[in-house]
């Protein structure tokens, strides 16, 4: 059940005309009062053919007129409006039940506290099966104004209790970090103009897309303007940028003027001070293009940066900073990913935006590595090779799982749910990214003997998950990855242990796939001591053969003659 308190108004008669009218699309049926401050003598135009909207408005506004005449100062913001809507799957609620719900909501809001005979006048109008509208006059019978500070939180708590008492769908408790929902007017306007999104949603997407590209507030404003956003700025006497508002081209008011939305009203974390804090915490020492000749690509560097993600053992402010920056990295990856992955990654970035903010203040400087990685991707990344992108997206999956677990531990219900939804999109993208690599690896498996030896490595390195790995359809591809890494001088046993330590496998849907991406990333370069290792291997083999000849056989692996050892790397 959702109760959405609207901004205060001043036209009681006008709001009544809407509540008792046909609606914008003839959706209002049988409008009538189901509850009110005093039902006896209440004029109800929906039930009494002699009652009028003007009469009802005057009846409700009587305390306002008395206050105006006594104080000589007109009250202009006295109309409190709160639609209350049940979930689509909820059962039908009778008029009596809706009346009780309305009573509980006005009590919790402070409109009509229990036992207060001098509280505000209010009514609840029902004109559809699934919702009511509560209209209240925020001037009490004694002329005082009610205390409505934090009424939204109290009403939200009341709705959660109502859901439990009436057996309705249970929603999560609000925490004041969610973006504002589009209003009915905004949604109707978007539909009328043929837009897929209301203006504030459109603006939010473009503002978030801009953040990885810029390093300061002025650059941020310029980037928005260049990307087609109408921008209105507020500056101090010194010329310093103090605030901004964004507008969608073509979004005009009734006077034909551009409609602007302040950044903080688009989403709580998109105000100018919060964006400046994030940008200033990650200003690079050198421009990203200066790192183009680095042996690692931005995709590899981003995967390395994700290994710095800390939540469980981190200070809360540092954990929140990493999670906020993780959202920017997902956004940057979505912008530069190939077309067949872009839709899922963009959906993940949009969903994860809710997980990027909580009531915990982020220490943004703690997430410098992730933000630098995001900036490098949007500035320098070109077409990634398949394995590099697959490794990055798989790392994003795991990082998002970690973020969701942290939110769960902190009882951040909305954020944890957003992280879970983002994981689903990222897993789909990860599967698609890895598919070409899997096909190539599966087409050139190691020989049976080499694969048996590699299977023994799996059982020794990750015994708790060995059977799941070896029965995973991706095991032949993993065997190829291990053989390739061994050919570069790495130890398969050590690579497996390191990969399993970086990403626990208990919750992995397909553990062999997880290990493939991790091992391809960590084992992509030749081992530094490859020559020394080769000499040590030859010495070990020779010693083992001599031991066997003396009648003291050792394990089959170390006793393998050189000719069989070569077969491990044959295809």
Coordinates of C-alpha atoms in Angstrom, one line a residue:
X1 CA 0.0 0.0 0.0
X2 CA 1.4 3.3 -1.1
X3 CA 0.4 6.7 0.4
X4 CA 1.9 9.6 -1.5
X5 CA 1.6 12.9 0.2
X6 CA 1.4 15.7 -2.4
X7 CA 2.8 19.2 -2.2
X8 CA 0.5 21.6 -0.2
X9 CA -2.1 23.5 -2.2
X10 CA -4.5 26.3 -1.7
X11 CA -7.6 25.4 -3.8
X12 CA -9.9 23.1 -1.9
X13 CA -12.7 23.5 -4.5
X14 CA -10.4 22.7 -7.4
X15 CA -9.1 19.5 -5.8
X16 CA -12.7 18.4 -5.0
X17 CA -13.6 19.0 -8.7
X18 CA -10.9 16.5 -9.7
X19 CA -11.9 13.9 -7.0
X20 CA -15.6 14.0 -8.0
X21 CA -15.0 14.5 -11.7
X22 CA -14.7 11.8 -14.4
X23 CA -10.9 11.7 -14.3
X24 CA -8.6 12.4 -17.1
X25 CA -9.6 9.2 -18.9
X26 CA -13.1 8.5 -17.4
X27 CA -11.5 6.3 -14.8
X28 CA -13.4 7.8 -11.8
X29 CA -16.5 5.8 -11.0
X30 CA -19.0 6.4 -8.2
X31 CA -17.0 9.1 -6.2
X32 CA -18.2 9.3 -2.6
X33 CA -16.9 10.0 0.9
X34 CA -16.0 6.8 2.9
X35 CA -14.6 8.6 6.0
X36 CA -14.2 12.1 7.4
X37 CA -13.7 14.1 10.5
X38 CA -17.4 14.3 11.2
X39 CA -19.7 12.2 8.9
X40 CA -23.0 13.6 10.4
X41 CA -24.0 16.7 8.4
X42 CA -21.2 16.3 5.9
X43 CA -22.4 17.4 2.4
X44 CA -21.4 14.6 -0.1
X45 CA -22.0 15.5 -3.7
X46 CA -21.5 11.8 -4.6
X47 CA -24.4 10.7 -2.4
X48 CA -26.6 13.8 -2.0
X49 CA -27.9 15.2 -5.2
X50 CA -28.6 18.5 -3.5
X51 CA -25.0 18.9 -2.2
X52 CA -22.5 20.8 -4.2
X53 CA -18.7 20.9 -4.4
X54 CA -18.8 24.6 -3.4
X55 CA -20.8 23.8 -0.3
X56 CA -18.4 20.9 0.7
X57 CA -15.4 23.2 0.1
X58 CA -16.8 25.9 2.3
X59 CA -17.6 23.4 5.0
X60 CA -14.0 22.1 5.0
X61 CA -12.4 25.6 4.7
X62 CA -14.3 27.1 7.7
X63 CA -11.3 27.0 10.0
X64 CA -9.2 28.8 7.4
X65 CA -11.7 31.6 7.0
X66 CA -11.8 32.1 10.8
X67 CA -8.0 32.2 11.0
X68 CA -7.7 34.6 8.2
X69 CA -10.2 37.0 9.7
X70 CA -8.6 36.8 13.1
X71 CA -5.0 37.2 12.0
X72 CA -5.5 39.3 8.9
X73 CA -3.0 37.2 7.0
X74 CA -4.3 34.8 4.3
X75 CA -3.3 31.1 4.6
X76 CA -2.2 29.9 1.1
X77 CA -0.9 26.4 1.6
X78 CA -3.7 24.7 3.6
X79 CA -4.8 21.8 1.3
X80 CA -3.2 18.5 2.3
X81 CA -3.7 15.7 -0.3
X82 CA -2.7 12.1 0.1
X83 CA -3.7 9.4 -2.4
X84 CA -3.6 5.9 -0.9
X85 CA -3.4 3.0 -3.3
X86 CA -3.4 -0.8 -2.8
X87 CA -1.2 -3.1 -4.8
X88 CA -2.6 -4.7 -7.9
X89 CA -2.6 -8.1 -6.4
X90 CA -4.3 -7.1 -3.2
X91 CA -7.8 -8.2 -2.4
X92 CA -10.9 -6.0 -2.8
X93 CA -11.3 -3.6 0.2
X94 CA -14.8 -2.5 1.3
X95 CA -15.8 1.1 1.9
X96 CA -15.7 0.4 5.7
X97 CA -12.1 -1.0 5.4
X98 CA -11.0 2.0 3.4
X99 CA -12.6 4.3 5.9
X100 CA -10.6 2.6 8.7
X101 CA -7.4 2.9 6.7
X102 CA -8.0 6.6 6.1
X103 CA -8.5 7.2 9.8
X104 CA -5.3 5.4 10.7
X105 CA -3.3 7.5 8.1
X106 CA -4.6 10.9 9.2
X107 CA -3.8 9.9 12.8
X108 CA -0.3 8.9 12.0
X109 CA 0.3 12.0 9.9
X110 CA -0.7 14.4 12.7
X111 CA -3.8 15.6 10.8
X112 CA -6.2 14.2 13.3
X113 CA -4.5 12.7 16.4
X114 CA -6.5 10.2 18.3
X115 CA -8.7 11.9 21.0
X116 CA -8.0 15.4 19.7
X117 CA -11.4 17.2 19.3
X118 CA -9.8 20.3 17.8
X119 CA -7.9 18.6 15.0
X120 CA -8.0 19.3 11.3
X121 CA -11.0 18.7 9.0
X122 CA -10.6 16.0 6.5
X123 CA -12.4 13.6 4.2
X124 CA -11.5 10.4 2.3
X125 CA -13.0 10.1 -1.2
X126 CA -13.2 6.8 -3.0
X127 CA -13.7 6.8 -6.8
X128 CA -12.1 3.5 -7.7
X129 CA -11.8 0.0 -6.3
X130 CA -8.0 0.2 -5.5
X131 CA -7.5 3.6 -4.0
X132 CA -8.8 6.6 -2.0
X133 CA -7.8 10.2 -1.8
X134 CA -7.5 11.9 1.6
X135 CA -8.1 15.7 1.5
X136 CA -7.3 17.6 4.7
X137 CA -7.3 21.3 5.7
X138 CA -4.1 22.0 7.6
X139 CA -5.7 24.6 10.0
X140 CA -7.1 23.2 13.2
X141 CA -10.4 24.1 14.8
X142 CA -8.5 26.3 17.3
X143 CA -6.7 28.1 14.4
X144 CA -3.3 26.5 15.0
X145 CA -1.4 24.6 12.3
X146 CA -0.7 20.9 12.8
X147 CA 2.8 19.5 13.3
X148 CA 3.4 17.6 10.0
X149 CA 7.2 17.4 10.1
X150 CA 8.3 13.9 9.1
X151 CA 4.6 13.0 8.4
X152 CA 5.7 11.0 5.3
X153 CA 7.8 8.6 7.4
X154 CA 5.0 8.2 10.0
X155 CA 2.4 7.5 7.2
X156 CA 4.8 5.0 5.7
X157 CA 5.1 3.2 9.0
X158 CA 1.3 3.2 9.3
X159 CA 0.9 1.7 5.8
X160 CA 3.3 -1.2 6.8
X161 CA 1.1 -1.9 9.8
X162 CA -2.1 -1.7 7.7
X163 CA -0.6 -4.2 5.2
X164 CA 0.1 -6.7 8.1
X165 CA -3.3 -6.2 9.7
X166 CA -5.3 -6.6 6.4
X167 CA -3.2 -9.3 4.8
X168 CA -2.0 -7.1 1.9
X169 CA 1.2 -7.1 0.0
X170 CA 4.1 -6.2 2.3
X171 CA 6.2 -3.3 1.0
X172 CA 9.6 -2.2 2.3
X173 CA 10.0 0.6 4.8
X174 CA 11.1 3.9 3.2
X175 CA 14.4 5.5 4.2
X176 CA 14.2 8.9 2.3
X177 CA 16.9 7.8 -0.2
X178 CA 14.6 6.9 -3.1
X179 CA 14.1 9.0 -6.2
X180 CA 10.7 10.7 -6.4
X181 CA 8.1 8.8 -8.3
X182 CA 6.8 10.4 -11.5
X183 CA 3.5 12.2 -10.9
X184 CA 0.4 11.4 -12.7
X185 CA 0.7 14.7 -14.6
X186 CA 4.3 13.8 -15.6
X187 CA 3.3 10.4 -16.8
X188 CA 0.3 11.7 -18.8
X189 CA 2.5 14.4 -20.3
X190 CA 5.1 11.8 -21.4
X191 CA 2.3 9.7 -23.0
X192 CA 0.9 12.7 -24.8
X193 CA 4.2 13.7 -26.2
X194 CA 5.2 10.1 -27.2
X195 CA 8.1 9.8 -24.7
X196 CA 9.0 6.5 -23.3
X197 CA 10.1 8.1 -20.0
X198 CA 8.8 11.0 -17.9
X199 CA 11.2 13.9 -17.9
X200 CA 12.8 13.3 -14.5
X201 CA 13.6 9.7 -15.4
X202 CA 15.1 10.8 -18.7
X203 CA 17.2 13.4 -16.9
X204 CA 18.4 10.9 -14.3
X205 CA 19.7 8.5 -16.9
X206 CA 21.7 11.3 -18.7
X207 CA 23.1 12.8 -15.5
X208 CA 24.4 9.4 -14.3
X209 CA 25.8 8.7 -17.8
X210 CA 27.7 12.0 -17.6
X211 CA 29.5 11.4 -14.2
X212 CA 32.2 8.9 -15.4
X213 CA 33.2 11.4 -18.2
X214 CA 34.0 14.5 -16.1
X215 CA 36.4 15.6 -13.3
X216 CA 34.7 18.7 -12.0
X217 CA 31.5 20.6 -11.6
X218 CA 32.0 23.0 -14.5
X219 CA 33.0 20.2 -16.8
X220 CA 29.9 18.3 -15.6
X221 CA 27.6 21.2 -16.6
X222 CA 29.3 21.6 -20.0
X223 CA 29.0 17.8 -20.7
X224 CA 25.2 17.9 -19.9
X225 CA 24.7 20.8 -22.2
X226 CA 26.7 19.0 -25.0
X227 CA 24.6 15.9 -24.5
X228 CA 21.3 17.7 -25.2
X229 CA 20.2 18.6 -21.6
X230 CA 18.8 22.0 -20.9
X231 CA 20.7 23.3 -17.9
X232 CA 20.0 26.2 -15.5
X233 CA 22.7 27.1 -13.1
X234 CA 22.8 29.1 -9.9
X235 CA 26.0 31.0 -9.0
X236 CA 27.2 33.0 -6.1
X237 CA 28.5 36.6 -6.3
X238 CA 32.0 35.3 -6.9
X239 CA 30.7 33.3 -9.9
X240 CA 31.1 30.0 -8.1
X241 CA 28.7 27.3 -9.1
X242 CA 26.2 26.7 -6.3
X243 CA 23.5 24.6 -7.9
X244 CA 21.9 23.4 -11.1
X245 CA 18.6 22.2 -12.6
X246 CA 18.1 20.1 -15.6
X247 CA 15.4 20.2 -18.3
X248 CA 14.3 18.0 -21.1
X249 CA 14.0 19.7 -24.5
X250 CA 10.4 20.1 -25.4
X251 CA 9.2 19.8 -21.7
X252 CA 7.3 23.1 -21.5
X253 CA 4.9 24.5 -19.0
X254 CA 1.5 26.1 -19.8
X255 CA 3.2 29.4 -20.6
X256 CA 5.5 27.7 -23.1
X257 CA 8.6 28.0 -20.8
X258 CA 11.2 25.3 -20.2
X259 CA 10.5 23.1 -17.1
X260 CA 13.5 22.6 -15.0
X261 CA 14.1 20.1 -12.2
X262 CA 16.8 20.7 -9.5
X263 CA 19.4 17.9 -9.3
X264 CA 18.4 16.9 -5.8
X265 CA 14.8 16.6 -6.9
X266 CA 15.7 14.3 -9.7
X267 CA 17.4 11.9 -7.3
X268 CA 18.8 12.4 -3.8
X269 CA 22.4 11.7 -4.8
X270 CA 22.4 14.0 -7.9
X271 CA 22.5 17.3 -6.1
X272 CA 25.5 19.5 -7.0
X273 CA 27.2 19.2 -3.6
X274 CA 27.1 15.4 -3.8
X275 CA 28.2 15.2 -7.4
X276 CA 31.1 17.6 -6.6
X277 CA 32.2 15.4 -3.7
X278 CA 32.3 12.3 -5.9
X279 CA 34.2 14.1 -8.7
X280 CA 36.7 15.9 -6.5
X281 CA 37.5 12.6 -4.8
X282 CA 38.7 11.0 -8.0
X283 CA 40.6 13.6 -10.0
X284 CA 43.3 11.7 -11.8
X285 CA 47.0 12.7 -11.4
X286 CA 47.3 12.3 -15.2
X287 CA 44.7 12.3 -18.0
X288 CA 43.4 8.8 -18.7
X289 CA 44.8 9.0 -22.3
X290 CA 48.3 9.1 -20.8
X291 CA 47.8 5.5 -19.8
X292 CA 46.9 4.2 -23.2
X293 CA 50.3 2.5 -23.6
X294 CA 49.9 0.6 -20.3
X295 CA 50.3 -3.1 -21.0
X296 CA 46.9 -3.8 -19.4
X297 CA 43.8 -2.5 -21.1
X298 CA 41.2 -0.5 -19.3
X299 CA 39.0 -3.6 -19.1
X300 CA 41.8 -5.5 -17.3
X301 CA 42.5 -2.5 -15.0
X302 CA 38.8 -2.3 -14.1
X303 CA 38.8 -5.9 -13.1
X304 CA 41.9 -5.3 -11.0
X305 CA 40.1 -2.3 -9.4
X306 CA 37.1 -4.5 -8.5
X307 CA 39.4 -6.6 -6.3
X308 CA 39.8 -3.5 -4.1
X309 CA 36.1 -3.6 -3.3
X310 CA 35.7 -3.9 0.4
X311 CA 32.5 -4.1 2.4
X312 CA 32.6 -6.7 5.1
X313 CA 35.7 -5.6 6.9
X314 CA 35.5 -1.9 5.9
X315 CA 34.3 1.1 7.7
X316 CA 30.7 1.8 6.7
X317 CA 31.6 5.1 5.0
X318 CA 34.2 3.3 3.0
X319 CA 31.9 0.5 2.1
X320 CA 29.2 2.9 0.9
X321 CA 31.8 4.8 -1.2
X322 CA 32.8 1.6 -3.0
X323 CA 29.2 0.7 -3.7
X324 CA 28.5 4.2 -5.1
X325 CA 31.6 4.0 -7.3
X326 CA 30.6 0.5 -8.4
X327 CA 27.4 1.9 -9.9
X328 CA 29.6 4.4 -11.9
X329 CA 31.7 1.5 -13.2
X330 CA 28.7 -0.5 -14.3
X331 CA 27.4 2.6 -16.1
X332 CA 30.8 3.1 -17.8
X333 CA 31.0 -0.5 -18.8
X334 CA 27.5 -0.3 -20.3
X335 CA 28.4 2.7 -22.4
X336 CA 31.4 1.0 -24.0
X337 CA 30.2 -2.6 -24.2
X338 CA 29.3 -4.2 -27.5
X339 CA 25.7 -3.8 -28.7
X340 CA 24.6 -7.4 -27.8
X341 CA 25.5 -6.7 -24.1
X342 CA 24.5 -3.1 -23.8
X343 CA 20.8 -3.4 -23.0
X344 CA 21.4 -5.8 -20.0
X345 CA 24.3 -3.7 -18.7
X346 CA 22.2 -0.5 -19.0
X347 CA 19.4 -2.2 -17.1
X348 CA 21.8 -3.3 -14.4
X349 CA 23.2 0.3 -14.1
X350 CA 19.7 1.8 -13.9
X351 CA 18.5 -0.7 -11.3
X352 CA 21.7 -0.5 -9.2
X353 CA 21.3 3.3 -8.9
X354 CA 19.0 2.6 -6.0
X355 CA 21.7 0.6 -4.2
X356 CA 24.2 3.4 -4.7
X357 CA 22.8 5.5 -1.9
X358 CA 21.7 4.9 1.6
X359 CA 21.5 6.9 4.9
X360 CA 25.2 6.2 5.4
X361 CA 27.5 9.0 4.2
X362 CA 30.1 7.8 1.8
X363 CA 33.8 8.6 2.2
X364 CA 34.3 9.1 -1.5
X365 CA 38.1 9.2 -1.5
X366 CA 38.1 5.5 -0.4
X367 CA 36.8 4.5 -3.9
X368 CA 39.4 6.3 -6.0
X369 CA 40.5 3.1 -7.8
X370 CA 37.0 2.2 -9.0
X371 CA 36.3 5.7 -10.2
X372 CA 39.6 5.9 -12.0
X373 CA 38.7 2.6 -13.7
X374 CA 35.3 3.9 -14.8
X375 CA 36.9 7.1 -16.2
X376 CA 39.5 5.1 -18.1
X377 CA 36.9 2.9 -19.7
X378 CA 34.8 5.8 -21.0
X379 CA 37.9 7.8 -22.2
X380 CA 40.3 5.1 -23.5
X381 CA 38.5 1.8 -24.0
X382 CA 37.9 0.6 -27.6
X383 CA 36.8 -2.8 -28.6
X384 CA 37.7 -5.3 -25.8
X385 CA 38.8 -8.8 -26.5
X386 CA 36.1 -11.3 -25.4
X387 CA 37.9 -12.8 -22.5
X388 CA 38.8 -9.3 -21.0
X389 CA 35.2 -8.2 -21.1
X390 CA 33.9 -11.5 -19.8
X391 CA 36.2 -11.3 -16.9
X392 CA 35.1 -7.7 -16.1
X393 CA 31.4 -8.5 -16.3
X394 CA 31.9 -11.6 -14.1
X395 CA 33.7 -9.5 -11.6
X396 CA 30.9 -7.0 -11.7
X397 CA 28.5 -9.8 -10.8
X398 CA 30.5 -10.8 -7.8
X399 CA 31.0 -7.2 -6.7
X400 CA 27.3 -6.5 -6.9
X401 CA 26.5 -9.7 -4.9
X402 CA 28.9 -8.4 -2.2
X403 CA 27.2 -5.0 -2.2
X404 CA 23.8 -6.6 -1.8
X405 CA 25.1 -8.7 1.1
X406 CA 26.4 -5.6 2.8
X407 CA 23.1 -3.8 2.4
X408 CA 21.3 -6.8 3.8
X409 CA 23.5 -6.8 6.8
X410 CA 22.7 -3.1 7.4
X411 CA 19.0 -3.8 6.9
X412 CA 18.8 -1.6 3.8
X413 CA 15.9 -3.4 2.2
X414 CA 15.4 -1.3 -0.9
X415 CA 19.1 -1.2 -1.7
X416 CA 19.5 -5.0 -1.2
X417 CA 16.6 -5.6 -3.5
X418 CA 18.0 -3.3 -6.1
X419 CA 21.4 -5.1 -5.9
X420 CA 19.6 -8.5 -6.4
X421 CA 17.8 -7.2 -9.5
X422 CA 21.1 -5.8 -10.9
X423 CA 22.8 -9.2 -10.4
X424 CA 20.2 -10.8 -12.6
X425 CA 20.9 -8.4 -15.5
X426 CA 24.6 -8.7 -15.0
X427 CA 24.5 -12.5 -14.9
X428 CA 22.7 -12.5 -18.3
X429 CA 25.3 -10.1 -19.7
X430 CA 28.1 -12.3 -18.2
X431 CA 26.7 -15.4 -19.9
X432 CA 26.5 -13.6 -23.2
X433 CA 30.0 -12.2 -22.9
X434 CA 31.6 -15.5 -22.1
X435 CA 29.7 -17.6 -24.8
X436 CA 32.3 -16.9 -27.7
X437 CA 35.2 -17.6 -25.3
X438 CA 33.6 -20.9 -24.1
X439 CA 33.0 -22.0 -27.7
X440 CA 36.7 -21.3 -28.6
X441 CA 38.0 -23.1 -25.5
X442 CA 35.8 -26.1 -25.8
X443 CA 36.9 -26.6 -29.4
X444 CA 40.5 -27.3 -28.4
X445 CA 40.4 -29.4 -25.2
X446 CA 43.6 -30.9 -23.7
X447 CA 44.1 -34.6 -24.3
X448 CA 42.5 -37.1 -21.9
X449 CA 45.6 -37.7 -19.8
X450 CA 46.3 -34.0 -19.3
X451 CA 42.7 -33.4 -18.4
X452 CA 42.8 -36.2 -15.8
X453 CA 45.9 -34.6 -14.2
X454 CA 44.1 -31.2 -14.3
X455 CA 41.1 -32.8 -12.6
X456 CA 43.4 -33.9 -9.8
X457 CA 44.5 -30.3 -9.5
X458 CA 40.9 -29.3 -9.1
X459 CA 40.3 -31.9 -6.4
X460 CA 43.4 -30.8 -4.5
X461 CA 42.9 -27.1 -4.8
X462 CA 39.1 -26.8 -4.2
X463 CA 38.0 -30.1 -2.7
X464 CA 34.7 -28.7 -1.4
X465 CA 33.5 -27.8 -4.9
X466 CA 35.5 -30.2 -7.0
X467 CA 32.5 -32.4 -8.1
X468 CA 30.4 -29.4 -9.1
X469 CA 33.3 -28.0 -11.1
X470 CA 34.1 -31.3 -12.8
X471 CA 30.4 -31.9 -13.7
X472 CA 29.8 -28.4 -14.9
X473 CA 29.3 -28.2 -18.7
X474 CA 32.0 -25.6 -18.8
X475 CA 34.7 -28.0 -17.3
X476 CA 36.3 -28.9 -20.7
X477 CA 36.7 -25.1 -21.4
X478 CA 38.2 -24.7 -17.9
X479 CA 40.6 -27.5 -18.5
X480 CA 41.8 -25.7 -21.7
X481 CA 42.3 -22.5 -19.7
X482 CA 44.4 -24.3 -17.0
X483 CA 46.5 -26.0 -19.7
X484 CA 47.1 -22.6 -21.4
X485 CA 48.1 -21.1 -18.1
X486 CA 50.4 -24.0 -17.3
X487 CA 52.0 -23.5 -20.7
X488 CA 52.8 -19.9 -19.7
X489 CA 54.6 -21.2 -16.6
X490 CA 51.8 -21.0 -14.0
X491 CA 50.8 -23.7 -11.6
X492 CA 47.2 -24.8 -12.2
X493 CA 46.8 -25.8 -8.5
X494 CA 47.9 -22.3 -7.4
X495 CA 45.7 -20.5 -9.9
X496 CA 42.7 -22.5 -8.8
X497 CA 43.3 -21.7 -5.1
X498 CA 43.7 -18.0 -5.9
X499 CA 40.6 -17.8 -8.0
X500 CA 38.5 -19.6 -5.4
X501 CA 39.7 -17.3 -2.8
X502 CA 38.8 -14.2 -4.8
X503 CA 35.2 -15.4 -5.4
X504 CA 33.5 -17.9 -3.2
X505 CA 31.9 -20.7 -5.2
X506 CA 29.1 -21.8 -2.9
X507 CA 26.6 -19.4 -4.5
X508 CA 28.0 -19.7 -8.0
X509 CA 25.5 -21.0 -10.5
X510 CA 28.3 -22.5 -12.7
X511 CA 31.5 -22.6 -10.8
X512 CA 33.6 -23.7 -13.8
X513 CA 32.6 -20.5 -15.6
X514 CA 33.5 -18.4 -12.6
X515 CA 37.0 -19.9 -12.5
X516 CA 37.5 -19.5 -16.2
X517 CA 37.1 -15.7 -16.1
X518 CA 39.2 -15.3 -13.0
X519 CA 42.0 -17.6 -14.2
X520 CA 42.0 -16.0 -17.6
X521 CA 42.4 -12.6 -16.0
X522 CA 45.1 -13.5 -13.4
X523 CA 47.0 -15.9 -15.6
X524 CA 47.0 -13.9 -18.8
X525 CA 50.7 -13.1 -18.5
X526 CA 53.6 -15.5 -18.6
X527 CA 55.0 -16.4 -15.1
X528 CA 58.0 -14.3 -14.2
X529 CA 60.2 -17.2 -13.2
X530 CA 59.2 -19.4 -16.1
X531 CA 62.8 -20.4 -17.0
X532 CA 63.7 -21.3 -13.4
X533 CA 60.4 -23.2 -13.1
X534 CA 61.2 -25.2 -16.2
X535 CA 64.6 -26.1 -14.8
X536 CA 63.1 -27.1 -11.5
X537 CA 60.4 -29.2 -13.3
X538 CA 63.1 -31.1 -15.4
X539 CA 65.1 -31.8 -12.2
X540 CA 62.0 -33.0 -10.4
X541 CA 61.0 -35.3 -13.3
X542 CA 64.6 -36.8 -13.5
X543 CA 64.7 -37.4 -9.8
X544 CA 61.3 -39.1 -9.8
X545 CA 62.3 -41.4 -12.6
X546 CA 65.4 -42.4 -10.7
X547 CA 63.4 -43.0 -7.6
X548 CA 61.0 -45.3 -9.5
X549 CA 63.9 -47.3 -10.8
X550 CA 65.2 -47.8 -7.3
X551 CA 61.8 -49.3 -6.3
X552 CA 60.3 -46.4 -4.4
X553 CA 57.5 -45.1 -6.7
X554 CA 56.0 -41.7 -6.0
X555 CA 52.8 -40.1 -7.2
X556 CA 52.0 -40.6 -10.9
X557 CA 52.2 -36.9 -11.6
X558 CA 55.8 -36.3 -10.6
X559 CA 56.9 -39.6 -12.1
X560 CA 55.5 -38.7 -15.6
X561 CA 58.2 -39.2 -18.2
X562 CA 59.0 -36.2 -20.4
X563 CA 57.2 -37.6 -23.4
X564 CA 53.9 -37.9 -21.5
X565 CA 54.5 -34.5 -19.9
X566 CA 54.5 -33.0 -23.3
X567 CA 51.1 -34.5 -24.1
X568 CA 49.6 -32.3 -21.3
X569 CA 49.9 -29.4 -23.6
X570 CA 48.8 -31.1 -26.8
X571 CA 45.5 -30.4 -28.3

